[in-house]
Amino acid sequence: MSALEVTFVAADRTVWTGQAAQVVVPAIDGSMGILPQMQPTLSILGSGVVRIIDQDGHVEALDVEGGFVSVDADIVTIGVDDATVVAPTSARL
């Protein structure tokens, strides 16, 4: 099973880094799900929640306002000014 290599940074820190099965971001034109082997993509983020679902199904949910997401060769880079944890969860897919 392939995975995404995710690096999620805010202006002042690394928010999350590691492997994920799926990432969902609040793109400026709507929610965007990112899966392994997705076409290269660059998108501007709007306001909303970034969800990173790891290989075990654990979900990290962080509230963001603006930023960008880049996807290329299963490498996902998310850059934002600030990110706030929404709520710790252990939800499964």
CSV table of N, CA and C in Angstrom, one decimal:
chain,number,residue,atom,x,y,z
A,1,MET,N,0.9,-1.2,0.0
A,1,MET,CA,0.0,0.0,0.0
A,1,MET,C,0.9,1.2,0.0
A,2,SER,N,0.7,2.1,-0.9
A,2,SER,CA,1.5,3.3,-1.0
A,2,SER,C,0.9,4.4,0.0
A,3,ALA,N,1.8,5.3,0.4
A,3,ALA,CA,1.4,6.3,1.3
A,3,ALA,C,1.9,7.7,0.9
A,4,LEU,N,1.3,8.7,1.5
A,4,LEU,CA,1.7,10.0,1.2
A,4,LEU,C,2.7,10.5,2.2
A,5,GLU,N,3.8,11.2,1.8
A,5,GLU,CA,4.7,11.8,2.7
A,5,GLU,C,4.3,13.2,2.9
A,6,VAL,N,3.8,13.5,4.1
A,6,VAL,CA,3.2,14.8,4.4
A,6,VAL,C,4.1,15.7,5.3
A,7,THR,N,4.3,16.9,4.9
A,7,THR,CA,4.9,17.9,5.7
A,7,THR,C,4.0,19.1,5.8
A,8,PHE,N,3.6,19.4,7.0
A,8,PHE,CA,2.6,20.5,7.2
A,8,PHE,C,3.3,21.5,8.1
A,9,VAL,N,3.5,22.7,7.6
A,9,VAL,CA,4.2,23.7,8.4
A,9,VAL,C,3.4,25.0,8.5
A,10,ALA,N,3.6,25.6,9.6
A,10,ALA,CA,3.0,26.9,9.9
A,10,ALA,C,4.2,27.9,9.8
A,11,ALA,N,3.9,29.2,10.0
A,11,ALA,CA,5.0,30.2,9.9
A,11,ALA,C,6.0,30.0,10.9
A,12,ASP,N,5.6,29.5,12.1
A,12,ASP,CA,6.6,29.4,13.2
A,12,ASP,C,7.0,28.0,13.6
A,13,ARG,N,6.4,27.0,12.9
A,13,ARG,CA,6.7,25.6,13.4
A,13,ARG,C,6.3,24.6,12.4
A,14,THR,N,6.9,23.4,12.6
A,14,THR,CA,6.4,22.2,11.8
A,14,THR,C,5.2,21.7,12.6
A,15,VAL,N,4.0,21.6,11.9
A,15,VAL,CA,2.8,21.2,12.6
A,15,VAL,C,2.7,19.7,12.6
A,16,TRP,N,3.0,19.0,11.5
A,16,TRP,CA,2.8,17.6,11.4
A,16,TRP,C,3.7,17.1,10.3
A,17,THR,N,4.4,16.0,10.5
A,17,THR,CA,5.2,15.4,9.4
A,17,THR,C,5.1,13.9,9.6
A,18,GLY,N,5.0,13.2,8.4
A,18,GLY,CA,5.0,11.7,8.5
A,18,GLY,C,4.2,11.2,7.3
A,19,GLN,N,3.9,9.9,7.4
A,19,GLN,CA,3.2,9.2,6.3
A,19,GLN,C,1.7,9.2,6.6
A,20,ALA,N,0.9,9.4,5.6
A,20,ALA,CA,-0.5,9.4,5.7
A,20,ALA,C,-1.2,8.6,4.6
A,21,ALA,N,-2.4,8.1,4.9
A,21,ALA,CA,-3.1,7.4,3.9
A,21,ALA,C,-3.9,8.3,3.0
A,22,GLN,N,-4.4,9.4,3.7
A,22,GLN,CA,-5.2,10.4,3.0
A,22,GLN,C,-5.1,11.8,3.7
A,23,VAL,N,-5.2,12.8,2.9
A,23,VAL,CA,-5.3,14.2,3.4
A,23,VAL,C,-6.4,14.9,2.8
A,24,VAL,N,-7.2,15.7,3.6
A,24,VAL,CA,-8.3,16.5,3.1
A,24,VAL,C,-8.0,17.9,3.4
A,25,VAL,N,-8.0,18.8,2.4
A,25,VAL,CA,-7.7,20.2,2.7
A,25,VAL,C,-8.9,21.1,2.2
A,26,PRO,N,-9.0,22.3,2.8
A,26,PRO,CA,-10.1,23.2,2.4
A,26,PRO,C,-9.6,24.1,1.3
A,27,ALA,N,-9.5,23.6,0.1
A,27,ALA,CA,-9.1,24.4,-1.1
A,27,ALA,C,-10.0,25.6,-1.2
A,28,ILE,N,-9.5,26.6,-1.9
A,28,ILE,CA,-10.3,27.9,-2.0
A,28,ILE,C,-11.6,27.6,-2.8
A,29,ASP,N,-11.6,26.6,-3.7
A,29,ASP,CA,-12.8,26.3,-4.4
A,29,ASP,C,-13.5,25.1,-4.0
A,30,GLY,N,-13.3,24.6,-2.8
A,30,GLY,CA,-14.0,23.5,-2.2
A,30,GLY,C,-13.0,22.5,-1.6
A,31,SER,N,-13.6,21.5,-0.8
A,31,SER,CA,-12.8,20.5,-0.1
A,31,SER,C,-12.1,19.6,-1.2
A,32,MET,N,-10.8,19.3,-0.9
A,32,MET,CA,-10.1,18.5,-1.8
A,32,MET,C,-9.4,17.3,-1.1
A,33,GLY,N,-9.8,16.1,-1.5
A,33,GLY,CA,-9.1,14.9,-0.9
A,33,GLY,C,-7.9,14.5,-1.7
A,34,ILE,N,-6.9,14.2,-1.0
A,34,ILE,CA,-5.6,13.8,-1.6
A,34,ILE,C,-5.3,12.3,-1.2
A,35,LEU,N,-5.1,11.5,-2.3
A,35,LEU,CA,-4.7,10.1,-2.1
A,35,LEU,C,-3.4,9.8,-2.8
A,36,PRO,N,-2.8,8.7,-2.4
A,36,PRO,CA,-1.5,8.3,-3.1
A,36,PRO,C,-1.8,8.2,-4.6
A,37,GLN,N,-0.7,8.5,-5.4
A,37,GLN,CA,-0.7,8.5,-6.9
A,37,GLN,C,-1.6,9.5,-7.5
A,38,MET,N,-1.9,10.6,-6.8
A,38,MET,CA,-2.7,11.6,-7.4
A,38,MET,C,-1.9,12.5,-8.3
A,39,GLN,N,-2.5,13.1,-9.3
A,39,GLN,CA,-1.8,14.0,-10.2
A,39,GLN,C,-1.2,15.1,-9.5
A,40,PRO,N,0.0,15.6,-9.9
A,40,PRO,CA,0.6,16.8,-9.3
A,40,PRO,C,-0.4,17.9,-9.3
A,41,THR,N,-0.5,18.6,-8.1
A,41,THR,CA,-1.5,19.7,-7.9
A,41,THR,C,-0.9,20.8,-7.0
A,42,LEU,N,-1.2,22.0,-7.3
A,42,LEU,CA,-0.9,23.1,-6.4
A,42,LEU,C,-2.2,23.9,-6.3
A,43,SER,N,-2.6,24.1,-5.0
A,43,SER,CA,-3.9,24.8,-4.7
A,43,SER,C,-3.7,25.8,-3.6
A,44,ILE,N,-4.5,26.8,-3.7
A,44,ILE,CA,-4.6,27.8,-2.6
A,44,ILE,C,-5.6,27.3,-1.6
A,45,LEU,N,-5.3,27.4,-0.3
A,45,LEU,CA,-6.3,27.0,0.7
A,45,LEU,C,-7.2,28.2,1.2
A,46,GLY,N,-8.4,27.9,1.5
A,46,GLY,CA,-9.3,28.8,2.1
A,46,GLY,C,-9.4,28.6,3.6
A,47,SER,N,-10.5,28.9,4.2
A,47,SER,CA,-10.7,28.7,5.7
A,47,SER,C,-11.3,27.3,5.9
A,48,GLY,N,-10.9,26.6,6.9
A,48,GLY,CA,-11.5,25.3,7.1
A,48,GLY,C,-10.5,24.4,7.9
A,49,VAL,N,-10.8,23.1,7.8
A,49,VAL,CA,-10.1,22.1,8.6
A,49,VAL,C,-9.2,21.2,7.6
A,50,VAL,N,-8.0,21.1,7.9
A,50,VAL,CA,-7.1,20.1,7.3
A,50,VAL,C,-7.2,18.8,8.1
A,51,ARG,N,-7.5,17.7,7.4
A,51,ARG,CA,-7.6,16.4,8.1
A,51,ARG,C,-6.5,15.5,7.5
A,52,ILE,N,-5.7,15.0,8.4
A,52,ILE,CA,-4.6,14.1,7.9
A,52,ILE,C,-5.0,12.7,8.6
A,53,ILE,N,-5.2,11.8,7.7
A,53,ILE,CA,-5.6,10.4,8.2
A,53,ILE,C,-4.3,9.5,8.0
A,54,ASP,N,-3.8,9.1,9.1
A,54,ASP,CA,-2.6,8.3,9.0
A,54,ASP,C,-2.9,6.8,8.6
A,55,GLN,N,-1.8,6.0,8.5
A,55,GLN,CA,-2.0,4.6,8.1
A,55,GLN,C,-2.9,3.8,9.0
A,56,ASP,N,-3.0,4.2,10.3
A,56,ASP,CA,-3.8,3.4,11.2
A,56,ASP,C,-5.2,4.0,11.3
A,57,GLY,N,-5.5,5.0,10.6
A,57,GLY,CA,-6.9,5.5,10.6
A,57,GLY,C,-7.0,6.7,11.6
A,58,HIS,N,-6.0,7.0,12.3
A,58,HIS,CA,-6.0,8.2,13.3
A,58,HIS,C,-6.1,9.5,12.5
A,59,VAL,N,-7.0,10.4,12.9
A,59,VAL,CA,-7.2,11.6,12.2
A,59,VAL,C,-6.7,12.8,13.0
A,60,GLU,N,-5.8,13.6,12.4
A,60,GLU,CA,-5.4,14.9,12.9
A,60,GLU,C,-6.2,15.9,12.2
A,61,ALA,N,-6.9,16.8,13.0
A,61,ALA,CA,-7.7,17.8,12.4
A,61,ALA,C,-7.2,19.2,12.9
A,62,LEU,N,-6.9,20.0,11.9
A,62,LEU,CA,-6.3,21.3,12.3
A,62,LEU,C,-7.1,22.4,11.5
A,63,ASP,N,-7.5,23.5,12.2
A,63,ASP,CA,-8.2,24.6,11.6
A,63,ASP,C,-7.1,25.5,11.0
A,64,VAL,N,-7.3,25.9,9.8
A,64,VAL,CA,-6.4,26.8,9.1
A,64,VAL,C,-7.2,27.9,8.4
A,65,GLU,N,-6.5,29.0,8.1
A,65,GLU,CA,-7.1,30.1,7.3
A,65,GLU,C,-6.1,30.5,6.3
A,66,GLY,N,-6.3,30.1,5.0
A,66,GLY,CA,-5.4,30.4,4.0
A,66,GLY,C,-4.1,29.5,3.9
A,67,GLY,N,-3.3,29.7,2.9
A,67,GLY,CA,-2.1,28.9,2.7
A,67,GLY,C,-2.1,28.2,1.4
A,68,PHE,N,-1.4,27.2,1.3
A,68,PHE,CA,-1.3,26.4,0.0
A,68,PHE,C,-1.1,25.0,0.3
A,69,VAL,N,-1.4,24.1,-0.7
A,69,VAL,CA,-1.0,22.7,-0.7
A,69,VAL,C,-0.4,22.4,-2.0
A,70,SER,N,0.7,21.6,-1.9
A,70,SER,CA,1.4,21.1,-3.1
A,70,SER,C,1.4,19.6,-3.0
A,71,VAL,N,1.1,18.9,-4.2
A,71,VAL,CA,1.2,17.5,-4.2
A,71,VAL,C,2.0,17.1,-5.5
A,72,ASP,N,3.0,16.3,-5.3
A,72,ASP,CA,3.8,15.8,-6.4
A,72,ASP,C,4.5,14.5,-6.0
A,73,ALA,N,4.3,13.5,-6.7
A,73,ALA,CA,4.9,12.2,-6.5
A,73,ALA,C,4.7,11.7,-5.1
A,74,ASP,N,3.5,11.8,-4.6
A,74,ASP,CA,3.0,11.3,-3.3
A,74,ASP,C,3.7,12.1,-2.1
A,75,ILE,N,4.2,13.3,-2.5
A,75,ILE,CA,4.8,14.2,-1.4
A,75,ILE,C,3.8,15.4,-1.3
A,76,VAL,N,3.3,15.5,-0.1
A,76,VAL,CA,2.3,16.6,0.1
A,76,VAL,C,2.9,17.6,1.0
A,77,THR,N,2.9,18.9,0.6
A,77,THR,CA,3.4,20.0,1.4
A,77,THR,C,2.3,21.0,1.7
A,78,ILE,N,2.0,21.2,2.9
A,78,ILE,CA,1.0,22.2,3.3
A,78,ILE,C,1.7,23.3,4.0
A,79,GLY,N,1.5,24.6,3.6
A,79,GLY,CA,2.0,25.7,4.2
A,79,GLY,C,0.9,26.7,4.6
A,80,VAL,N,0.9,27.1,5.9
A,80,VAL,CA,-0.1,28.0,6.4
A,80,VAL,C,0.5,29.0,7.3
A,81,ASP,N,-0.2,30.1,7.6
A,81,ASP,CA,0.3,31.1,8.6
A,81,ASP,C,0.2,30.5,10.0
A,82,ASP,N,-0.9,29.9,10.3
A,82,ASP,CA,-1.1,29.3,11.6
A,82,ASP,C,-2.1,28.1,11.5
A,83,ALA,N,-2.0,27.2,12.4
A,83,ALA,CA,-2.9,26.1,12.5
A,83,ALA,C,-3.2,25.8,13.9
A,84,THR,N,-4.5,25.5,14.2
A,84,THR,CA,-5.0,25.2,15.5
A,84,THR,C,-5.7,23.9,15.5
A,85,VAL,N,-5.3,23.1,16.5
A,85,VAL,CA,-5.9,21.7,16.6
A,85,VAL,C,-7.4,21.9,16.9
A,86,VAL,N,-8.2,21.2,16.1
A,86,VAL,CA,-9.6,21.2,16.3
A,86,VAL,C,-10.0,20.3,17.5
A,87,ALA,N,-9.6,19.1,17.5
A,87,ALA,CA,-9.9,18.2,18.6
A,87,ALA,C,-9.2,16.9,18.3
A,88,PRO,N,-8.5,16.4,19.4
A,88,PRO,CA,-7.9,15.1,19.2
A,88,PRO,C,-8.9,14.0,18.9
A,89,THR,N,-8.6,13.2,18.0
A,89,THR,CA,-9.6,12.1,17.7
A,89,THR,C,-8.8,10.8,17.5
A,90,SER,N,-9.5,9.7,17.6
A,90,SER,CA,-9.0,8.4,17.2
A,90,SER,C,-9.9,7.7,16.3
A,91,ALA,N,-10.6,8.5,15.6
A,91,ALA,CA,-11.6,8.0,14.6
A,91,ALA,C,-11.0,7.1,13.6
A,92,ARG,N,-11.7,6.1,13.2
A,92,ARG,CA,-11.2,5.2,12.1
A,92,ARG,C,-12.0,5.6,10.9
A,93,LEU,N,-11.4,5.2,9.7
A,93,LEU,CA,-12.0,5.5,8.5
A,93,LEU,C,-13.2,4.6,8.3
